PDB file of C-alpha atoms and ligand atoms in Angstrom:
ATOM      1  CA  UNK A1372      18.640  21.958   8.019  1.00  0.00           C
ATOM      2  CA  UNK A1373      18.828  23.290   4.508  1.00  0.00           C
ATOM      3  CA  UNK A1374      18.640  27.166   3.969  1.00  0.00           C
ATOM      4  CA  UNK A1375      16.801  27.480   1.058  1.00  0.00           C
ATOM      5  CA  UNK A1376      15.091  30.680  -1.103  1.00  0.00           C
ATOM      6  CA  UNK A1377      11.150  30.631  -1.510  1.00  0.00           C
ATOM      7  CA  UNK A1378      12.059  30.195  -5.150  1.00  0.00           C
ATOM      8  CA  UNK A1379      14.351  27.336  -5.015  1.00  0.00           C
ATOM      9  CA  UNK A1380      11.937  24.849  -5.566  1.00  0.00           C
ATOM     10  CA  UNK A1381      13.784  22.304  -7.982  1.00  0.00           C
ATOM     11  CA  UNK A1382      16.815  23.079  -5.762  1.00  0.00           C
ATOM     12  CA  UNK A1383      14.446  21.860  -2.809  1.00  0.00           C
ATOM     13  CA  UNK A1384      13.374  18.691  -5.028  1.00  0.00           C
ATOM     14  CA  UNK A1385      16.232  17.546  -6.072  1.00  0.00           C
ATOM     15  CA  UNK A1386      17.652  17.218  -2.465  1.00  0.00           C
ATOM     16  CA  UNK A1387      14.547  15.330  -1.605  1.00  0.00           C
ATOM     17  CA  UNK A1388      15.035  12.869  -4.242  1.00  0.00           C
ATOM     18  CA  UNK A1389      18.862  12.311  -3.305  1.00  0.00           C
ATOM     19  CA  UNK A1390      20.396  12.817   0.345  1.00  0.00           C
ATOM     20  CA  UNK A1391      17.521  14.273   1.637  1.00  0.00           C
ATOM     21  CA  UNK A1392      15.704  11.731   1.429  1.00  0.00           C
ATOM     22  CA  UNK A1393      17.271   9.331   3.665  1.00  0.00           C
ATOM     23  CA  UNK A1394      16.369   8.650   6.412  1.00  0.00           C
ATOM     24  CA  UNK A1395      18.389   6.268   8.659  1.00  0.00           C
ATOM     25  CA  UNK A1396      21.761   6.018   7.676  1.00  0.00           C
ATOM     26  CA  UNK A1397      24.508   3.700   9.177  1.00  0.00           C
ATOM     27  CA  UNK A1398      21.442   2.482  11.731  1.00  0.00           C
ATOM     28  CA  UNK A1399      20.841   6.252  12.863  1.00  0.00           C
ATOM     29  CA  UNK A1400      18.145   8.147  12.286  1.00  0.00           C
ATOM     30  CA  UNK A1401      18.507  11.430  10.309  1.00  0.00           C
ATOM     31  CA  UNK A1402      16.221  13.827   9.083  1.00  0.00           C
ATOM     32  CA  UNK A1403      16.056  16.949   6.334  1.00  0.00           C
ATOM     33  CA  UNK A1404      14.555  20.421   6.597  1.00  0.00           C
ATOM     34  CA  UNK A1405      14.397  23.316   4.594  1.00  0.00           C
ATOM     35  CA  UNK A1406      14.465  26.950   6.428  1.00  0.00           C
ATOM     36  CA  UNK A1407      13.089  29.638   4.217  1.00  0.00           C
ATOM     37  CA  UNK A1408      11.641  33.289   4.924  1.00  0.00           C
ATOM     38  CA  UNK A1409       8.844  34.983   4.154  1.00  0.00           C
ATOM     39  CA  UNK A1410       8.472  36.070   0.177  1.00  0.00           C
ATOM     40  CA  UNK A1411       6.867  39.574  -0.737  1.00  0.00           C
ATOM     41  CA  UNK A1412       5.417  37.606  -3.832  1.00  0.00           C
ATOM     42  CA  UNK A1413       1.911  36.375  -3.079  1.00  0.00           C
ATOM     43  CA  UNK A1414       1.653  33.944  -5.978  1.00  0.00           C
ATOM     44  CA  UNK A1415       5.060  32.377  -4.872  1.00  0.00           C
ATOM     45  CA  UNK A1416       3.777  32.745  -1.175  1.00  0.00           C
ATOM     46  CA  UNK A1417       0.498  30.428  -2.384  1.00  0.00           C
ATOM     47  CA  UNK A1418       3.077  28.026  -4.063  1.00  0.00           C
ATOM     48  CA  UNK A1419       5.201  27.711  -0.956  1.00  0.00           C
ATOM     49  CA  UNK A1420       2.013  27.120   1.575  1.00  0.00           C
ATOM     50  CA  UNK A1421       0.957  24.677  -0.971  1.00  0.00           C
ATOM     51  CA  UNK A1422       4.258  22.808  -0.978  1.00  0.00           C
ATOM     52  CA  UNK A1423       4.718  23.134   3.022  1.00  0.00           C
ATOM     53  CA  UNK A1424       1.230  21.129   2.782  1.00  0.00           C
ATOM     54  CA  UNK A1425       2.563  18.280   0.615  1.00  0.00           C
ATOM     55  CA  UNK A1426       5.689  17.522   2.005  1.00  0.00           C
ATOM     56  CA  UNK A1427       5.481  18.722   5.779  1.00  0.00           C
ATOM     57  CA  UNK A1428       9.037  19.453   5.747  1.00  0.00           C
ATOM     58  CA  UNK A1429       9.068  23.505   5.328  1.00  0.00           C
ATOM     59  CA  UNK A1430       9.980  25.808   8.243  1.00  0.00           C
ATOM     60  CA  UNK A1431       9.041  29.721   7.722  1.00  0.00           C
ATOM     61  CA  UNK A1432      10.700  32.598  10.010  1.00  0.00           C
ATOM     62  CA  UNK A1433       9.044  35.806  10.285  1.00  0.00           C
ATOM     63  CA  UNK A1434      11.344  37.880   8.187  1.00  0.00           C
ATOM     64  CA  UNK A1435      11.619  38.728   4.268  1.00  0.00           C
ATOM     65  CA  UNK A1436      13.979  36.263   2.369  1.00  0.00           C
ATOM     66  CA  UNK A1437      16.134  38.331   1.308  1.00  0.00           C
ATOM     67  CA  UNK A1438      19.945  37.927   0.800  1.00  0.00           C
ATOM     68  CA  UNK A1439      21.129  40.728   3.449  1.00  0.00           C
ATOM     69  CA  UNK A1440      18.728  38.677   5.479  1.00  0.00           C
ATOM     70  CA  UNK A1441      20.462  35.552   5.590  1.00  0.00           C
ATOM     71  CA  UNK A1442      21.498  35.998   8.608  1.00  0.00           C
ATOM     72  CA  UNK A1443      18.230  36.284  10.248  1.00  0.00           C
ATOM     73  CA  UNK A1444      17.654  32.769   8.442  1.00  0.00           C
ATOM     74  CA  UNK A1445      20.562  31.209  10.291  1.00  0.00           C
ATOM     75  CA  UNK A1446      19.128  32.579  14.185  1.00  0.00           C
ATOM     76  CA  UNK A1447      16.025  31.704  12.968  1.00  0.00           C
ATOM     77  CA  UNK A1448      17.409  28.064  12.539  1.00  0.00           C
ATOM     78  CA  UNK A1449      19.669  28.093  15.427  1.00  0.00           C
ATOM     79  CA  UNK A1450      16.662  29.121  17.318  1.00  0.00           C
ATOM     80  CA  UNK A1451      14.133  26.080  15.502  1.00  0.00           C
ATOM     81  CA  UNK A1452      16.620  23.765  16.407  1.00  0.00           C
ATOM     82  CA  UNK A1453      17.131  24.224  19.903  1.00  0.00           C
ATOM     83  CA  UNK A1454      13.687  24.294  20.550  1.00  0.00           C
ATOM     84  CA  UNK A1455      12.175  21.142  18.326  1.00  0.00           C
ATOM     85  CA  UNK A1456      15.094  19.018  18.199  1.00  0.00           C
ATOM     86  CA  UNK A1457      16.087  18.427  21.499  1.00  0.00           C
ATOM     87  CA  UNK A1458      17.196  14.192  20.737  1.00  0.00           C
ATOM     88  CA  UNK A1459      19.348  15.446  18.055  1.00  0.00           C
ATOM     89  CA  UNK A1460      22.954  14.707  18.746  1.00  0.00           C
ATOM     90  CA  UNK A1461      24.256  16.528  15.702  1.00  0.00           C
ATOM     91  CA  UNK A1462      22.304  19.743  13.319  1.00  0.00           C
ATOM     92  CA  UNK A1463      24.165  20.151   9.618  1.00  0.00           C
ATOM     93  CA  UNK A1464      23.370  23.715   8.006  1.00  0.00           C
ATOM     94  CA  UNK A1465      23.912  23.111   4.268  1.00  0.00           C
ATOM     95  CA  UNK A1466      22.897  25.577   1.420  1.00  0.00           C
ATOM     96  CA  UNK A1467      20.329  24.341  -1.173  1.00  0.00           C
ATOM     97  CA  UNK A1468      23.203  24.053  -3.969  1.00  0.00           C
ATOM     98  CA  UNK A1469      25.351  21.583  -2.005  1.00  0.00           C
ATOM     99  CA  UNK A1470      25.421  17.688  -2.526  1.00  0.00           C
ATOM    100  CA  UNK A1471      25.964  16.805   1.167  1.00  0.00           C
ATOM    101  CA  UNK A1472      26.549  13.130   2.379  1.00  0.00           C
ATOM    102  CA  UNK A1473      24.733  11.701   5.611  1.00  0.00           C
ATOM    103  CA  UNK A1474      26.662   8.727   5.244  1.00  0.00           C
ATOM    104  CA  UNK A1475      30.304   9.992   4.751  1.00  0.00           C
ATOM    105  CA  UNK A1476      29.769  12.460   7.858  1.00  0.00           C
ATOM    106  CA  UNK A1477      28.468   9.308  10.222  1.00  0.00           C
ATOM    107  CA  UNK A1478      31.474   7.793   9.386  1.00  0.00           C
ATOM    108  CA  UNK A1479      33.744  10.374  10.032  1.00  0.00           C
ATOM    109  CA  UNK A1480      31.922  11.285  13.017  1.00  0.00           C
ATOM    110  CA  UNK A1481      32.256   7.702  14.276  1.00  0.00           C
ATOM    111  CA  UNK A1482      36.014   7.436  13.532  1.00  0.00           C
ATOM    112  CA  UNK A1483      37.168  10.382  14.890  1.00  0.00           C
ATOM    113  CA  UNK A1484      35.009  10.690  18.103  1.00  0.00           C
ATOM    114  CA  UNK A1485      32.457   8.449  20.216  1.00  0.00           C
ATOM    115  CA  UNK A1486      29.092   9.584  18.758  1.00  0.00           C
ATOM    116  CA  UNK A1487      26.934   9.629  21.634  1.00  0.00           C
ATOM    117  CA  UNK A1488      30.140  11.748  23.580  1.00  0.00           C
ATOM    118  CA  UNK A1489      28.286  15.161  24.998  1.00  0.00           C
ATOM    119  CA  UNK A1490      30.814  17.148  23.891  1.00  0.00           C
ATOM    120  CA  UNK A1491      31.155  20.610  21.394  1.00  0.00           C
ATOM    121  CA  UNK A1492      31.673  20.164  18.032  1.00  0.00           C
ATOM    122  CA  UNK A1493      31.493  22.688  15.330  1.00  0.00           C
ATOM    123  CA  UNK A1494      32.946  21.470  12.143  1.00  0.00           C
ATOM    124  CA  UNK A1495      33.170  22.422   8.631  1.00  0.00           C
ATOM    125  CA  UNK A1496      35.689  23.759   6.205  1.00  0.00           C
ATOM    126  CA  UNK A1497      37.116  26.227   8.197  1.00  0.00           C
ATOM    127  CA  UNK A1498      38.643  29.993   7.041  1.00  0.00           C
ATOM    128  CA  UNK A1499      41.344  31.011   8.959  1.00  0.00           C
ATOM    129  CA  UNK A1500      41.911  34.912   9.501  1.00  0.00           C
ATOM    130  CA  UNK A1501      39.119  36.198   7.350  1.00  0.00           C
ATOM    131  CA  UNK A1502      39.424  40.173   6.814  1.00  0.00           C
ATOM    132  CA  UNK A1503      35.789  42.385   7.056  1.00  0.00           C
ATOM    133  CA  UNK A1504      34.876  43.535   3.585  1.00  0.00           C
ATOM    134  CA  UNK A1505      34.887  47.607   3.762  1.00  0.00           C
ATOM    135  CA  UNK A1506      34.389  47.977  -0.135  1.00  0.00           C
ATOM    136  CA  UNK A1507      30.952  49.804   0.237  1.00  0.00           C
ATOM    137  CA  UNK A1508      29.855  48.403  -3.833  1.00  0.00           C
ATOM    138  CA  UNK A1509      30.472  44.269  -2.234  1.00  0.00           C
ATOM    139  CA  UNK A1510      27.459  42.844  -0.873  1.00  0.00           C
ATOM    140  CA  UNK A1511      29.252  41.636   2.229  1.00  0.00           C
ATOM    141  CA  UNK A1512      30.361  45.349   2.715  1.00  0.00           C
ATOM    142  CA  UNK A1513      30.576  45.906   6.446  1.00  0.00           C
ATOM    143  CA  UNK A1514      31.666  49.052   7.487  1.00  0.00           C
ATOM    144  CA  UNK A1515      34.167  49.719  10.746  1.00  0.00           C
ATOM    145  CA  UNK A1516      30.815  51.355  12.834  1.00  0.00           C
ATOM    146  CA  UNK A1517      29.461  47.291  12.890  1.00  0.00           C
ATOM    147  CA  UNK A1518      32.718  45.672  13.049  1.00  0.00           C
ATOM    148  CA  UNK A1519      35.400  47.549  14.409  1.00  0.00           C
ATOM    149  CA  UNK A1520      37.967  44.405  14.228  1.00  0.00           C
ATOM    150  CA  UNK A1521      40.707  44.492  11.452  1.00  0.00           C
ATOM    151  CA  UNK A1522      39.755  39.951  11.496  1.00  0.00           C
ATOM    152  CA  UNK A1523      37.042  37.642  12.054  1.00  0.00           C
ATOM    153  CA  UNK A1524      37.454  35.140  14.459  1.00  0.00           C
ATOM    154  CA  UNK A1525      38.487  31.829  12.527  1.00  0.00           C
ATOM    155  CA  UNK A1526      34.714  30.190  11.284  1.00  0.00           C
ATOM    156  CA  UNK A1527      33.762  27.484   9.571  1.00  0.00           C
ATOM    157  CA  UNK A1528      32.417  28.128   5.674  1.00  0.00           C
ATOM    158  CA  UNK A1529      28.406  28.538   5.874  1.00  0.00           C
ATOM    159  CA  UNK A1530      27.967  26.077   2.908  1.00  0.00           C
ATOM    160  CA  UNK A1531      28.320  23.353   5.348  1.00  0.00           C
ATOM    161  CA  UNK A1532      28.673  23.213   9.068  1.00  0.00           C
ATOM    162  CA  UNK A1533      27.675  20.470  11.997  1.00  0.00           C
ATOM    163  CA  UNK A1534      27.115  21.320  15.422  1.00  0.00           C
ATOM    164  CA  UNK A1535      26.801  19.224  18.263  1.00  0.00           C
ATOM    165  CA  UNK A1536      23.734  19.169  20.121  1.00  0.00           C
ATOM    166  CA  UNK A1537      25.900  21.095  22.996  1.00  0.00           C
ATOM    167  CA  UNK A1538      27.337  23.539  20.828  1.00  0.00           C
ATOM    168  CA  UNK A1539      24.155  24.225  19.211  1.00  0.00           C
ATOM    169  CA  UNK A1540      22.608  25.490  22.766  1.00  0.00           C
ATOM    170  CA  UNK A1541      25.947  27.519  23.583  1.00  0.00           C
ATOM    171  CA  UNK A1542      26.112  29.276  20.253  1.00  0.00           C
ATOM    172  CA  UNK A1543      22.543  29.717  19.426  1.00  0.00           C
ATOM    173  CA  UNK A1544      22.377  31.519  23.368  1.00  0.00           C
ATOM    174  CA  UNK A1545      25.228  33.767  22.119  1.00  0.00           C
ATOM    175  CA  UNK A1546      23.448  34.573  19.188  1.00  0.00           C
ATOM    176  CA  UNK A1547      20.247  35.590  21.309  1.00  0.00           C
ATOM    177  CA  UNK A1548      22.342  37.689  23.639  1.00  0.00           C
ATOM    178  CA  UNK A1549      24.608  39.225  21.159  1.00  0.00           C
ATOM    179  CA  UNK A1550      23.261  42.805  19.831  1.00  0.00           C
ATOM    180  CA  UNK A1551      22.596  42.911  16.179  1.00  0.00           C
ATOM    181  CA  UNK A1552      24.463  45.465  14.405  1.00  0.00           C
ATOM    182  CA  UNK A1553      23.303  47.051  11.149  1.00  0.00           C
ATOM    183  CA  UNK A1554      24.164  45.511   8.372  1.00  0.00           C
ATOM    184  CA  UNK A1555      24.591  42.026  10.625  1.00  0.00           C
ATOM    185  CA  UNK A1556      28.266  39.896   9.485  1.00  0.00           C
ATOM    186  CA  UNK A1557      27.390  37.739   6.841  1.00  0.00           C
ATOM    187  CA  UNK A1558      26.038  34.172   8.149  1.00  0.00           C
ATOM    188  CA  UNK A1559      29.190  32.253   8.731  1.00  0.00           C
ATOM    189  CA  UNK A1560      30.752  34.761  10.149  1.00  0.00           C
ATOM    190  CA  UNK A1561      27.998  35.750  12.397  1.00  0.00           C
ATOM    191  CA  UNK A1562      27.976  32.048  13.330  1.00  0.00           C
ATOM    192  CA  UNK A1563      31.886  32.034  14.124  1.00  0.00           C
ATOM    193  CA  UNK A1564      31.611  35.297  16.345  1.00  0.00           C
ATOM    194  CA  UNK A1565      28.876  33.733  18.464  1.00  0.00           C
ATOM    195  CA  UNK A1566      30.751  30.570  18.202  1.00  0.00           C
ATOM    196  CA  UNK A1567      34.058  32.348  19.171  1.00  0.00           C
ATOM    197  CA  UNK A1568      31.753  34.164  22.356  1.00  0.00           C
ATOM    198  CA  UNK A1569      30.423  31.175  23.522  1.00  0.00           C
ATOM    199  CA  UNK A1570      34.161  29.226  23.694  1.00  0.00           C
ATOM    200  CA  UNK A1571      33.331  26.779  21.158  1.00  0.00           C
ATOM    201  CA  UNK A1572      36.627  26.654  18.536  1.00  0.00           C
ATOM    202  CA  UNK A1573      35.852  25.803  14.955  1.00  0.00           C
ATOM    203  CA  UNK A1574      36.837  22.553  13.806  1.00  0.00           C
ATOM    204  CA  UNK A1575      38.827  21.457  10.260  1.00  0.00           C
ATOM    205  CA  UNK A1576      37.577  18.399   8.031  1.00  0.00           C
ATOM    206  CA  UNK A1577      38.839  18.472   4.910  1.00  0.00           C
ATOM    207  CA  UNK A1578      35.911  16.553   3.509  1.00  0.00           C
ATOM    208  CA  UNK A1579      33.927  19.750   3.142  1.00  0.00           C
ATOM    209  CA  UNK A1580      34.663  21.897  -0.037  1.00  0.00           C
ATOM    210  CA  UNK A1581      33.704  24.961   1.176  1.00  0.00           C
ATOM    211  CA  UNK A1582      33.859  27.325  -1.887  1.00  0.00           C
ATOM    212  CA  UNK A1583      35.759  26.106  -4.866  1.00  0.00           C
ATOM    213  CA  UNK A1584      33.815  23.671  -7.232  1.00  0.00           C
ATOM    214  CA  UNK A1585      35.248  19.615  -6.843  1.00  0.00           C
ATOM    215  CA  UNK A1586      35.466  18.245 -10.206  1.00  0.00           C
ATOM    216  CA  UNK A1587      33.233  14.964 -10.472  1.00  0.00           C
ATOM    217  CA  UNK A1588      34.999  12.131  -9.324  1.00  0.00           C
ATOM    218  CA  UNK A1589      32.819   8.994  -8.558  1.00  0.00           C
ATOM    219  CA  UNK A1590      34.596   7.533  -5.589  1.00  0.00           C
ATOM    220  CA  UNK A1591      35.791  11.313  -4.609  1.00  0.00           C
ATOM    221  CA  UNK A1592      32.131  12.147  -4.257  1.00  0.00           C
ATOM    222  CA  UNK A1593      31.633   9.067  -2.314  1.00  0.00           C
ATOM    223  CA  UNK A1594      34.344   9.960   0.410  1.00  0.00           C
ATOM    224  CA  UNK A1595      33.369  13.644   0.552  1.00  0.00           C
ATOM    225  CA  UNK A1596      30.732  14.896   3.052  1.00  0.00           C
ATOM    226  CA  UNK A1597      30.303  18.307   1.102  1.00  0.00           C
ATOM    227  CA  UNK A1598      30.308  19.433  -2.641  1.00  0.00           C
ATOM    228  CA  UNK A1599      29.238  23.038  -3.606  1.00  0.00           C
ATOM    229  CA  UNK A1600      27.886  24.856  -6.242  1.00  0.00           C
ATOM    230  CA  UNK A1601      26.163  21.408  -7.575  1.00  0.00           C
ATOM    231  CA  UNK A1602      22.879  22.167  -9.860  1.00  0.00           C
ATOM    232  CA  UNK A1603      19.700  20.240  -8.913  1.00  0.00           C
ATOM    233  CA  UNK A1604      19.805  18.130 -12.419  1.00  0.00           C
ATOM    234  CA  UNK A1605      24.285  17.260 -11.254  1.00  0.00           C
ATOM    235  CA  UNK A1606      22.774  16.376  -8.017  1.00  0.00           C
ATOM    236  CA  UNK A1607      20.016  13.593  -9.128  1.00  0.00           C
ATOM    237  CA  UNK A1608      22.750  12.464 -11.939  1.00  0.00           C
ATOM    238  CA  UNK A1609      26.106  12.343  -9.008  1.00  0.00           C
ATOM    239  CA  UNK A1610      24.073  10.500  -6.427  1.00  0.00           C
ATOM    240  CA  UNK A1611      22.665   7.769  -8.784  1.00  0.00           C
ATOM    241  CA  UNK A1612      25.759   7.965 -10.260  1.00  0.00           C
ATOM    242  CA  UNK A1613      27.592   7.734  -6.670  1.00  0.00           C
ATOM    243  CA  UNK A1614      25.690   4.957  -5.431  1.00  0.00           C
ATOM    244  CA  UNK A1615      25.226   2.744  -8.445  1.00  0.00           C
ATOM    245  CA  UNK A1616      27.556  -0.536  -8.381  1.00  0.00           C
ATOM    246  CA  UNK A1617      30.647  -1.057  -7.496  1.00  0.00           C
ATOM    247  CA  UNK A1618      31.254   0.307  -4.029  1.00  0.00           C
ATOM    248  CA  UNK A1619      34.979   2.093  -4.334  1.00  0.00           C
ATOM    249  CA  UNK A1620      37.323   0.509  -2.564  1.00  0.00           C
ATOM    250  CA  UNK A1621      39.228   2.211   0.426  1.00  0.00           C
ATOM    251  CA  UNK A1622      42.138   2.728  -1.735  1.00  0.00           C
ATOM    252  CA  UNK A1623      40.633   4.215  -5.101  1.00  0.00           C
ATOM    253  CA  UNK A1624      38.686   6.688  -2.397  1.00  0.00           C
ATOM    254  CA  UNK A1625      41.671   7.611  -0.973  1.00  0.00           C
ATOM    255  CA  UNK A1626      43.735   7.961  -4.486  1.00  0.00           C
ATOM    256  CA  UNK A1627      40.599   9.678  -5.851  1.00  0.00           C
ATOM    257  CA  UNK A1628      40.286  12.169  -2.759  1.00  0.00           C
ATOM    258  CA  UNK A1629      43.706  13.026  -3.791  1.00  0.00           C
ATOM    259  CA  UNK A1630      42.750  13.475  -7.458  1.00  0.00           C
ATOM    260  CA  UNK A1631      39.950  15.285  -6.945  1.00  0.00           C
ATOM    261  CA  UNK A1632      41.455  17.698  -4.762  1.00  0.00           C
ATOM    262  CA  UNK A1633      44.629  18.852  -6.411  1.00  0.00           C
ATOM    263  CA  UNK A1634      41.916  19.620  -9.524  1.00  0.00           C
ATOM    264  CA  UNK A1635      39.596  21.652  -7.657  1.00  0.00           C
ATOM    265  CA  UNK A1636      43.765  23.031  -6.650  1.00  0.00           C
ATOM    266  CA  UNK A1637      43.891  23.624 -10.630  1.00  0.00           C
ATOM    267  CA  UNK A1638      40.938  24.584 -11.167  1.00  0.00           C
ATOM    268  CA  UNK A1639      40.938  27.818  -8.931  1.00  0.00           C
ATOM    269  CA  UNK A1640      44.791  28.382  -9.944  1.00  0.00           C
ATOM    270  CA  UNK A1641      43.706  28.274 -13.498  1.00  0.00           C
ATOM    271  CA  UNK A1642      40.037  30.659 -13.037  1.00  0.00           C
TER     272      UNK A1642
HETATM  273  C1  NAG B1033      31.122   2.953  14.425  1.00  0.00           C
HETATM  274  O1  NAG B1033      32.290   2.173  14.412  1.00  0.00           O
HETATM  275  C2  NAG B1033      32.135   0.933  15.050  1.00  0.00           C
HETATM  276  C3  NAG B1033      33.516   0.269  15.148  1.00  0.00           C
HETATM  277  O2  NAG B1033      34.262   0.444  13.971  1.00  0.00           O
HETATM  278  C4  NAG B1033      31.120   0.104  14.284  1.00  0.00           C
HETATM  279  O3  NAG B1033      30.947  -1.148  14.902  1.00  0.00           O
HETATM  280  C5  NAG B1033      29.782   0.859  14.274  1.00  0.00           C
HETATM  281  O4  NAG B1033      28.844   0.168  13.474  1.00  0.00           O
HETATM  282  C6  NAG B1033      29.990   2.244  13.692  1.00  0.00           C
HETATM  283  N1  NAG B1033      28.746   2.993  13.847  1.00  0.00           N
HETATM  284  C7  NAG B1033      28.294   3.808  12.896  1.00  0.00           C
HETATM  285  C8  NAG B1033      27.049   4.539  13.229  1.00  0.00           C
HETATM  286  O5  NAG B1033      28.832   3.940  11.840  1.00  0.00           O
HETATM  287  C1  NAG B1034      14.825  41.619   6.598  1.00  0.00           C
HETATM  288  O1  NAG B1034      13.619  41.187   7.183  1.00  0.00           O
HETATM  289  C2  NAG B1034      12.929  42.189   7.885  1.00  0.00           C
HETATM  290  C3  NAG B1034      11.745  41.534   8.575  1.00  0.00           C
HETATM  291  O2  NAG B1034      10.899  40.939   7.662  1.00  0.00           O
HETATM  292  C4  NAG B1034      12.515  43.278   6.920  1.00  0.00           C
HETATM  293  O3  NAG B1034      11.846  44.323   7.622  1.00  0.00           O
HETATM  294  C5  NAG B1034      13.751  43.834   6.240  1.00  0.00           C
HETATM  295  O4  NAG B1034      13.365  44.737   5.233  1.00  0.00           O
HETATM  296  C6  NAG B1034      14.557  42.717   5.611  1.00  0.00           C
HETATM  297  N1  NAG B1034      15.822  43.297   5.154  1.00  0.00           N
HETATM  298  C7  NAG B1034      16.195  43.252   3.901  1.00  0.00           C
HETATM  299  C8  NAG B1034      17.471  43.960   3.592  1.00  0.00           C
HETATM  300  O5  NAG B1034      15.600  42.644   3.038  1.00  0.00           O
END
């Protein structure tokens, strides 16, 4: 499920043309969707109907897309999910600016658990003792009156998260039972306190970049299940790019993980 702006239309595209478009990876099948809201601009809102028509892989919740309103995208999704996708063993949330891998995730899935085990899973890069935001000027202000706590609950980064088809049910019941408070946590977080309410612990995998930018590294790209902050036109050049011949070898994807890491390290060090 990609969370997407009415706007975002290349961003939409270009995930089409690359991981989004695949659909049976490793002999499973898997499937991509874009969650948007509604627009208050009736030319874009023509555009979007249009495009909903043509590639029958849209879903609209009944609230503006706004930013402050991500949140409301995210139950809205939780919600979609748990209704429509009931033979799903695993949902990924991914933002519309994120190369995400299908294949890199099946195989960590598979090496690290029995995929067809019913059990909870919610994993993603994962922020450990995250502080509320009481600067009233930041757009993730959130003053004491909504969230009392001094710390979030430990949640996984909202630029790419997989639940398990058991976890989904648990946290998207907390989510319909918790009371909204105005301005709502941002979406992660929201996700982590419901998570956190419903006894499901967040899960680390180093394989998702969370925030900071990975430099391009071919075989790093090819290990990693999640890159952010990736343009549409870095997206169609990386994947080609990605899967074109030779297939890396074990070793240069574990030397190049390495790599790759230590100068996204850099590269926030150095701004
Ligand atoms: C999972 O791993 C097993 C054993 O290594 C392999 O036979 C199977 O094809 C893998 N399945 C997927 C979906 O990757
Ligand atoms: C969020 O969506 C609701 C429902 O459409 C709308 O009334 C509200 O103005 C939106 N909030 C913001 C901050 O955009």
């Amino acid at each position: 499920m990609v969370t997407t702006a009415p706007a975002n239309r290349r961003a939409r595209q270009a995930i089409r043309d690359t991981w989004g478009g695949e659909v049976e990876v490793r002999g499973l099948r898997v499937m991509t969707l874009f969650m948007v809201g509604v627009t208050s601009d009736p030319g874009l809102g023509k555009l979007l109907i249009e495009e909903a028509r043509e590639r029958g892989d849209l879903i609209q919740g009944r609230f503006l897309d706004t930013y402050s309103n991500l949140t409301l995208k995210t139950l809205a999704m939780l919600g979609w999910a748990r209704k429509f996708c009931p033979q799903a063993h695993f949902m990924a949330k991914v933002d519309d600016d994120v190369l995400f891998n299908p294949r890199a995730l099946l195989h960590f899935l598979n090496k690290s658990r029995n995929p067809y085990e019913q059990g909870d899973l919610y994993l993603g890069r994962v922020h450990l003792h995250v502080a509320p935001d009481r600067d009233p000027d930041s757009k993730h202000y959130l003053p004491s009156g909504a969230y009392p706590s001094s710390v979030f609950p430990d949640y996984c980064s909202g630029t790419a998260y997989i639940l398990s088809r058991s976890a989904l049910l648990k946290i998207s019941l907390a989510a319909s039972a918790s009371p909204l408070s105005t301005p709502l946590p941002p979406e992660d977080v929201f996700v982590g306190l419901c998570a956190r309410a419903a006894g499901v612990p967040p899960e680390h995998c180093p394989l998702f970049s969370g925030g900071p930018y990975v430099p391009y590294g071919r075989c790093c790209y090819q290990a990693m299940v999640s890159i952010h902050h990736i343009s549409p036109r870095e997206m169609l050049q990386y994947w080609q790019d990605v899967h074109a011949p030779p297939p890396c070898s074990w070793l240069s994807q574990r030397a190049s993980l390495g790599v790759c890491k230590v100068r996204a390290m850099l590269g926030t060090v150095l701004g």
